[in-house]
């Protein structure tokens, strides 16, 4: 097997089959260093490089077919096993930020998390959306400085009675 005539990708593939730890495309500075490492690894493991990888069918074709099969099987797998990520979090947060009632960031985050499956919005992420909107030149209404959780029971009930959520138009 003439290692000098092989591409870096082929050499790296050979090295990864021989070595205990895998290497990436940026591991070796030059082709010569990679060839030297392959030679030393093969000698240390008593492997004959001349007969190494000699098969009837090219390995690259077999590997490509296996990868395509794995991709096809993965796409046919039911998507129910993967948890859904929160989609529409930003849109809903922006709508709630523009509400003239000026809901606090904590409440907006709680409203988003309650309405969007898989959402994990925080007051900091809602503040980030507000900051981005302000930087884009959008006038975001002022926030109220208190949250219903900090009020007593009567004040909290009264305050939350006025809270209405309108989902974003799709």
mmCIF file of N, CA, C and O in Angstrom, residues 71-141:
data_model
loop_
_atom_site.group_PDB
_atom_site.id
_atom_site.type_symbol
_atom_site.label_atom_id
_atom_site.label_comp_id
_atom_site.label_asym_id
_atom_site.label_seq_id
_atom_site.Cartn_x
_atom_site.Cartn_y
_atom_site.Cartn_z
ATOM 1 N N UNK A 71 -29.397 7.022 7.888
ATOM 2 C CA UNK A 71 -30.186 8.244 7.771
ATOM 3 C C UNK A 71 -31.639 7.926 7.446
ATOM 4 O O UNK A 71 -32.551 8.530 7.981
ATOM 5 N N UNK A 72 -31.851 6.971 6.542
ATOM 6 C CA UNK A 72 -33.218 6.601 6.165
ATOM 7 C C UNK A 72 -33.953 6.015 7.364
ATOM 8 O O UNK A 72 -35.115 6.335 7.616
ATOM 9 N N UNK A 73 -33.264 5.158 8.131
ATOM 10 C CA UNK A 73 -33.892 4.572 9.309
ATOM 11 C C UNK A 73 -34.194 5.635 10.354
ATOM 12 O O UNK A 73 -35.212 5.603 11.021
ATOM 13 N N UNK A 74 -33.287 6.588 10.508
ATOM 14 C CA UNK A 74 -33.487 7.651 11.491
ATOM 15 C C UNK A 74 -34.672 8.530 11.115
ATOM 16 O O UNK A 74 -35.436 8.959 11.974
ATOM 17 N N UNK A 75 -34.863 8.799 9.815
ATOM 18 C CA UNK A 75 -35.975 9.651 9.413
ATOM 19 C C UNK A 75 -37.313 8.926 9.532
ATOM 20 O O UNK A 75 -38.347 9.561 9.697
ATOM 21 N N UNK A 76 -37.294 7.598 9.462
ATOM 22 C CA UNK A 76 -38.528 6.835 9.603
ATOM 23 C C UNK A 76 -38.905 6.617 11.067
ATOM 24 O O UNK A 76 -40.026 6.256 11.370
ATOM 25 N N UNK A 77 -37.969 6.840 11.974
ATOM 26 C CA UNK A 77 -38.238 6.640 13.398
ATOM 27 C C UNK A 77 -39.294 7.635 13.864
ATOM 28 O O UNK A 77 -39.352 8.766 13.396
ATOM 29 N N UNK A 78 -40.158 7.210 14.778
ATOM 30 C CA UNK A 78 -41.184 8.133 15.258
ATOM 31 C C UNK A 78 -40.566 9.315 15.981
ATOM 32 O O UNK A 78 -39.607 9.172 16.721
ATOM 33 N N UNK A 79 -41.135 10.492 15.744
ATOM 34 C CA UNK A 79 -40.598 11.707 16.348
ATOM 35 C C UNK A 79 -41.131 11.910 17.757
ATOM 36 O O UNK A 79 -40.745 12.848 18.421
ATOM 37 N N UNK A 80 -42.005 11.022 18.214
ATOM 38 C CA UNK A 80 -42.587 11.162 19.551
ATOM 39 C C UNK A 80 -41.550 10.970 20.653
ATOM 40 O O UNK A 80 -41.724 11.465 21.748
ATOM 41 N N UNK A 81 -40.466 10.263 20.352
ATOM 42 C CA UNK A 81 -39.473 9.997 21.384
ATOM 43 C C UNK A 81 -38.643 11.236 21.711
ATOM 44 O O UNK A 81 -38.111 11.341 22.791
ATOM 45 N N UNK A 82 -38.532 12.164 20.764
ATOM 46 C CA UNK A 82 -37.758 13.376 21.007
ATOM 47 C C UNK A 82 -38.659 14.437 21.629
ATOM 48 O O UNK A 82 -39.763 14.672 21.152
ATOM 49 N N UNK A 83 -38.201 15.076 22.692
ATOM 50 C CA UNK A 83 -39.021 16.147 23.268
ATOM 51 C C UNK A 83 -39.039 17.342 22.326
ATOM 52 O O UNK A 83 -38.038 17.676 21.705
ATOM 53 N N UNK A 84 -40.196 17.956 22.210
ATOM 54 C CA UNK A 84 -40.334 19.111 21.337
ATOM 55 C C UNK A 84 -39.754 20.327 22.018
ATOM 56 O O UNK A 84 -39.942 20.551 23.198
ATOM 57 N N UNK A 85 -39.033 21.110 21.244
ATOM 58 C CA UNK A 85 -38.472 22.352 21.768
ATOM 59 C C UNK A 85 -39.505 23.440 21.607
ATOM 60 O O UNK A 85 -40.377 23.369 20.766
ATOM 61 N N UNK A 86 -39.390 24.466 22.413
ATOM 62 C CA UNK A 86 -40.323 25.578 22.367
ATOM 63 C C UNK A 86 -40.187 26.359 21.080
ATOM 64 O O UNK A 86 -39.170 26.984 20.829
ATOM 65 N N UNK A 87 -41.194 26.310 20.235
ATOM 66 C CA UNK A 87 -41.211 27.082 19.000
ATOM 67 C C UNK A 87 -42.185 28.221 19.189
ATOM 68 O O UNK A 87 -43.279 28.038 19.690
ATOM 69 N N UNK A 88 -41.805 29.394 18.790
ATOM 70 C CA UNK A 88 -42.684 30.545 18.921
ATOM 71 C C UNK A 88 -42.507 31.296 20.216
ATOM 72 O O UNK A 88 -43.291 32.182 20.533
ATOM 73 N N UNK A 89 -41.468 30.964 20.969
ATOM 74 C CA UNK A 89 -41.218 31.631 22.237
ATOM 75 C C UNK A 89 -40.946 33.111 21.996
ATOM 76 O O UNK A 89 -41.527 33.984 22.634
ATOM 77 N N UNK A 90 -40.071 33.398 21.053
ATOM 78 C CA UNK A 90 -39.704 34.778 20.766
ATOM 79 C C UNK A 90 -40.881 35.596 20.264
ATOM 80 O O UNK A 90 -41.068 36.752 20.670
ATOM 81 N N UNK A 91 -41.679 34.996 19.386
ATOM 82 C CA UNK A 91 -42.838 35.722 18.855
ATOM 83 C C UNK A 91 -43.815 36.085 19.966
ATOM 84 O O UNK A 91 -44.279 37.222 20.050
ATOM 85 N N UNK A 92 -44.117 35.124 20.811
ATOM 86 C CA UNK A 92 -45.063 35.374 21.904
ATOM 87 C C UNK A 92 -44.478 36.378 22.900
ATOM 88 O O UNK A 92 -45.184 37.288 23.357
ATOM 89 N N UNK A 93 -43.202 36.262 23.208
ATOM 90 C CA UNK A 93 -42.566 37.199 24.133
ATOM 91 C C UNK A 93 -42.607 38.619 23.580
ATOM 92 O O UNK A 93 -42.911 39.574 24.310
ATOM 93 N N UNK A 94 -42.365 38.767 22.278
ATOM 94 C CA UNK A 94 -42.414 40.107 21.665
ATOM 95 C C UNK A 94 -43.818 40.702 21.721
ATOM 96 O O UNK A 94 -43.985 41.894 21.973
ATOM 97 N N UNK A 95 -44.834 39.864 21.472
ATOM 98 C CA UNK A 95 -46.216 40.347 21.548
ATOM 99 C C UNK A 95 -46.528 40.813 22.964
ATOM 100 O O UNK A 95 -47.109 41.887 23.175
ATOM 101 N N UNK A 96 -46.142 40.014 23.954
ATOM 102 C CA UNK A 96 -46.422 40.370 25.346
ATOM 103 C C UNK A 96 -45.622 41.591 25.790
ATOM 104 O O UNK A 96 -46.093 42.383 26.608
ATOM 105 N N UNK A 97 -44.422 41.759 25.252
ATOM 106 C CA UNK A 97 -43.624 42.938 25.587
ATOM 107 C C UNK A 97 -44.275 44.215 25.057
ATOM 108 O O UNK A 97 -44.140 45.276 25.652
ATOM 109 N N UNK A 98 -44.983 44.114 23.956
ATOM 110 C CA UNK A 98 -45.604 45.293 23.353
ATOM 111 C C UNK A 98 -46.948 45.629 23.988
ATOM 112 O O UNK A 98 -47.543 46.658 23.685
ATOM 113 N N UNK A 99 -47.433 44.788 24.892
ATOM 114 C CA UNK A 99 -48.699 45.068 25.570
ATOM 115 C C UNK A 99 -48.532 46.328 26.420
ATOM 116 O O UNK A 99 -47.591 46.437 27.200
ATOM 117 N N UNK A 100 -49.453 47.306 26.298
ATOM 118 C CA UNK A 100 -49.314 48.560 27.043
ATOM 119 C C UNK A 100 -49.425 48.394 28.561
ATOM 120 O O UNK A 100 -49.084 49.307 29.312
ATOM 121 N N UNK A 101 -49.891 47.245 29.037
ATOM 122 C CA UNK A 101 -49.998 47.024 30.486
ATOM 123 C C UNK A 101 -48.622 46.902 31.124
ATOM 124 O O UNK A 101 -48.485 47.036 32.334
ATOM 125 N N UNK A 102 -47.603 46.623 30.330
ATOM 126 C CA UNK A 102 -46.240 46.579 30.850
ATOM 127 C C UNK A 102 -45.984 45.452 31.831
ATOM 128 O O UNK A 102 -45.460 45.672 32.914
ATOM 129 N N UNK A 103 -46.332 44.237 31.447
ATOM 130 C CA UNK A 103 -46.102 43.095 32.331
ATOM 131 C C UNK A 103 -44.626 42.972 32.670
ATOM 132 O O UNK A 103 -43.764 43.174 31.826
ATOM 133 N N UNK A 104 -44.300 42.600 33.906
ATOM 134 C CA UNK A 104 -42.893 42.374 34.279
ATOM 135 C C UNK A 104 -42.317 41.186 33.507
ATOM 136 O O UNK A 104 -43.041 40.290 33.083
ATOM 137 N N UNK A 105 -40.992 41.195 33.325
ATOM 138 C CA UNK A 105 -40.336 40.136 32.574
ATOM 139 C C UNK A 105 -40.615 38.765 33.173
ATOM 140 O O UNK A 105 -40.788 37.785 32.446
ATOM 141 N N UNK A 106 -40.669 38.666 34.490
ATOM 142 C CA UNK A 106 -40.930 37.375 35.145
ATOM 143 C C UNK A 106 -42.295 36.835 34.735
ATOM 144 O O UNK A 106 -42.450 35.642 34.481
ATOM 145 N N UNK A 107 -43.287 37.708 34.696
ATOM 146 C CA UNK A 107 -44.626 37.266 34.340
ATOM 147 C C UNK A 107 -44.691 36.879 32.868
ATOM 148 O O UNK A 107 -45.310 35.868 32.523
ATOM 149 N N UNK A 108 -44.043 37.646 32.008
ATOM 150 C CA UNK A 108 -44.029 37.308 30.577
ATOM 151 C C UNK A 108 -43.384 35.941 30.378
ATOM 152 O O UNK A 108 -43.892 35.113 29.627
ATOM 153 N N UNK A 109 -42.289 35.687 31.075
ATOM 154 C CA UNK A 109 -41.621 34.383 30.967
ATOM 155 C C UNK A 109 -42.557 33.266 31.418
ATOM 156 O O UNK A 109 -42.655 32.223 30.766
ATOM 157 N N UNK A 110 -43.277 33.480 32.508
ATOM 158 C CA UNK A 110 -44.213 32.465 33.003
ATOM 159 C C UNK A 110 -45.355 32.248 32.008
ATOM 160 O O UNK A 110 -45.782 31.109 31.777
ATOM 161 N N UNK A 111 -45.836 33.329 31.392
ATOM 162 C CA UNK A 111 -46.923 33.218 30.415
ATOM 163 C C UNK A 111 -46.455 32.451 29.173
ATOM 164 O O UNK A 111 -47.177 31.595 28.645
ATOM 165 N N UNK A 112 -45.246 32.746 28.720
ATOM 166 C CA UNK A 112 -44.696 32.057 27.544
ATOM 167 C C UNK A 112 -44.526 30.572 27.847
ATOM 168 O O UNK A 112 -44.915 29.717 27.052
ATOM 169 N N UNK A 113 -43.966 30.262 29.015
ATOM 170 C CA UNK A 113 -43.749 28.859 29.384
ATOM 171 C C UNK A 113 -45.061 28.097 29.511
ATOM 172 O O UNK A 113 -45.127 26.906 29.214
ATOM 173 N N UNK A 114 -46.113 28.783 29.950
ATOM 174 C CA UNK A 114 -47.411 28.123 30.099
ATOM 175 C C UNK A 114 -48.063 27.866 28.741
ATOM 176 O O UNK A 114 -48.798 26.891 28.583
ATOM 177 N N UNK A 115 -47.800 28.711 27.769
ATOM 178 C CA UNK A 115 -48.491 28.591 26.481
ATOM 179 C C UNK A 115 -47.728 27.800 25.427
ATOM 180 O O UNK A 115 -48.333 27.244 24.520
ATOM 181 N N UNK A 116 -46.406 27.755 25.518
ATOM 182 C CA UNK A 116 -45.606 27.087 24.496
ATOM 183 C C UNK A 116 -45.027 25.808 25.078
ATOM 184 O O UNK A 116 -44.299 25.843 26.068
ATOM 185 N N UNK A 117 -45.358 24.673 24.458
ATOM 186 C CA UNK A 117 -44.840 23.379 24.919
ATOM 187 C C UNK A 117 -43.328 23.333 24.768
ATOM 188 O O UNK A 117 -42.783 23.678 23.722
ATOM 189 N N UNK A 118 -42.656 22.924 25.806
ATOM 190 C CA UNK A 118 -41.207 22.770 25.771
ATOM 191 C C UNK A 118 -40.447 24.066 25.971
ATOM 192 O O UNK A 118 -39.233 24.078 25.875
ATOM 193 N N UNK A 119 -41.143 25.159 26.241
ATOM 194 C CA UNK A 119 -40.463 26.441 26.427
ATOM 195 C C UNK A 119 -39.815 26.499 27.802
ATOM 196 O O UNK A 119 -40.334 25.946 28.768
ATOM 197 N N UNK A 120 -38.694 27.175 27.861
ATOM 198 C CA UNK A 120 -38.027 27.388 29.152
ATOM 199 C C UNK A 120 -37.536 28.831 29.208
ATOM 200 O O UNK A 120 -36.365 29.090 29.460
ATOM 201 N N UNK A 121 -38.440 29.745 28.943
ATOM 202 C CA UNK A 121 -38.100 31.168 28.954
ATOM 203 C C UNK A 121 -37.827 31.626 30.385
ATOM 204 O O UNK A 121 -38.426 31.129 31.336
ATOM 205 N N UNK A 122 -36.928 32.573 30.516
ATOM 206 C CA UNK A 122 -36.630 33.166 31.821
ATOM 207 C C UNK A 122 -36.811 34.670 31.706
ATOM 208 O O UNK A 122 -36.952 35.209 30.611
ATOM 209 N N UNK A 123 -36.799 35.339 32.841
ATOM 210 C CA UNK A 123 -36.941 36.794 32.808
ATOM 211 C C UNK A 123 -35.771 37.416 32.040
ATOM 212 O O UNK A 123 -35.936 38.415 31.351
ATOM 213 N N UNK A 124 -34.597 36.795 32.110
ATOM 214 C CA UNK A 124 -33.437 37.312 31.387
ATOM 215 C C UNK A 124 -33.599 37.161 29.879
ATOM 216 O O UNK A 124 -33.197 38.037 29.113
ATOM 217 N N UNK A 125 -34.193 36.049 29.436
ATOM 218 C CA UNK A 125 -34.389 35.883 27.998
ATOM 219 C C UNK A 125 -35.434 36.867 27.480
ATOM 220 O O UNK A 125 -35.298 37.404 26.382
ATOM 221 N N UNK A 126 -36.463 37.132 28.273
ATOM 222 C CA UNK A 126 -37.469 38.115 27.881
ATOM 223 C C UNK A 126 -36.828 39.504 27.829
ATOM 224 O O UNK A 126 -37.076 40.281 26.895
ATOM 225 N N UNK A 127 -35.976 39.822 28.783
ATOM 226 C CA UNK A 127 -35.269 41.099 28.769
ATOM 227 C C UNK A 127 -34.374 41.209 27.534
ATOM 228 O O UNK A 127 -34.230 42.284 26.953
ATOM 229 N N UNK A 128 -33.809 40.103 27.111
ATOM 230 C CA UNK A 128 -32.982 40.090 25.911
ATOM 231 C C UNK A 128 -33.816 40.452 24.684
ATOM 232 O O UNK A 128 -33.376 41.250 23.841
ATOM 233 N N UNK A 129 -35.009 39.861 24.565
ATOM 234 C CA UNK A 129 -35.895 40.207 23.446
ATOM 235 C C UNK A 129 -36.228 41.701 23.484
ATOM 236 O O UNK A 129 -36.221 42.370 22.449
ATOM 237 N N UNK A 130 -36.519 42.234 24.660
ATOM 238 C CA UNK A 130 -36.845 43.652 24.786
ATOM 239 C C UNK A 130 -35.657 44.509 24.356
ATOM 240 O O UNK A 130 -35.822 45.511 23.643
ATOM 241 N N UNK A 131 -34.461 44.114 24.764
ATOM 242 C CA UNK A 131 -33.256 44.856 24.397
ATOM 243 C C UNK A 131 -33.055 44.853 22.887
ATOM 244 O O UNK A 131 -32.743 45.895 22.290
ATOM 245 N N UNK A 132 -33.232 43.701 22.265
ATOM 246 C CA UNK A 132 -33.078 43.599 20.811
ATOM 247 C C UNK A 132 -34.112 44.464 20.095
ATOM 248 O O UNK A 132 -33.807 45.086 19.082
ATOM 249 N N UNK A 133 -35.331 44.497 20.628
ATOM 250 C CA UNK A 133 -36.376 45.311 20.021
ATOM 251 C C UNK A 133 -36.023 46.791 20.137
ATOM 252 O O UNK A 133 -36.185 47.551 19.178
ATOM 253 N N UNK A 134 -35.519 47.208 21.290
ATOM 254 C CA UNK A 134 -35.135 48.609 21.480
ATOM 255 C C UNK A 134 -33.986 48.991 20.557
ATOM 256 O O UNK A 134 -33.965 50.082 19.986
ATOM 257 N N UNK A 135 -33.016 48.091 20.405
ATOM 258 C CA UNK A 135 -31.887 48.359 19.514
ATOM 259 C C UNK A 135 -32.339 48.474 18.064
ATOM 260 O O UNK A 135 -31.711 49.175 17.272
ATOM 261 N N UNK A 136 -33.439 47.777 17.723
ATOM 262 C CA UNK A 136 -33.985 47.846 16.365
ATOM 263 C C UNK A 136 -34.848 49.094 16.172
ATOM 264 O O UNK A 136 -35.390 49.312 15.093
ATOM 265 N N UNK A 137 -34.996 49.904 17.232
ATOM 266 C CA UNK A 137 -35.750 51.148 17.117
ATOM 267 C C UNK A 137 -37.223 51.035 17.467
ATOM 268 O O UNK A 137 -37.994 51.953 17.212
ATOM 269 N N UNK A 138 -37.616 49.923 18.060
ATOM 270 C CA UNK A 138 -39.009 49.724 18.452
ATOM 271 C C UNK A 138 -39.184 50.256 19.872
ATOM 272 O O UNK A 138 -38.376 49.965 20.746
ATOM 273 N N UNK A 139 -40.237 51.056 20.070
ATOM 274 C CA UNK A 139 -40.511 51.574 21.412
ATOM 275 C C UNK A 139 -41.263 50.523 22.212
ATOM 276 O O UNK A 139 -42.433 50.261 21.958
ATOM 277 N N UNK A 140 -40.580 49.943 23.163
ATOM 278 C CA UNK A 140 -41.172 48.922 24.025
ATOM 279 C C UNK A 140 -41.739 49.626 25.252
ATOM 280 O O UNK A 140 -41.037 50.431 25.877
ATOM 281 N N UNK A 141 -43.012 49.373 25.609
ATOM 282 C CA UNK A 141 -43.597 50.039 26.784
ATOM 283 C C UNK A 141 -42.809 49.759 28.056
ATOM 284 O O UNK A 141 -42.169 48.719 28.198
#
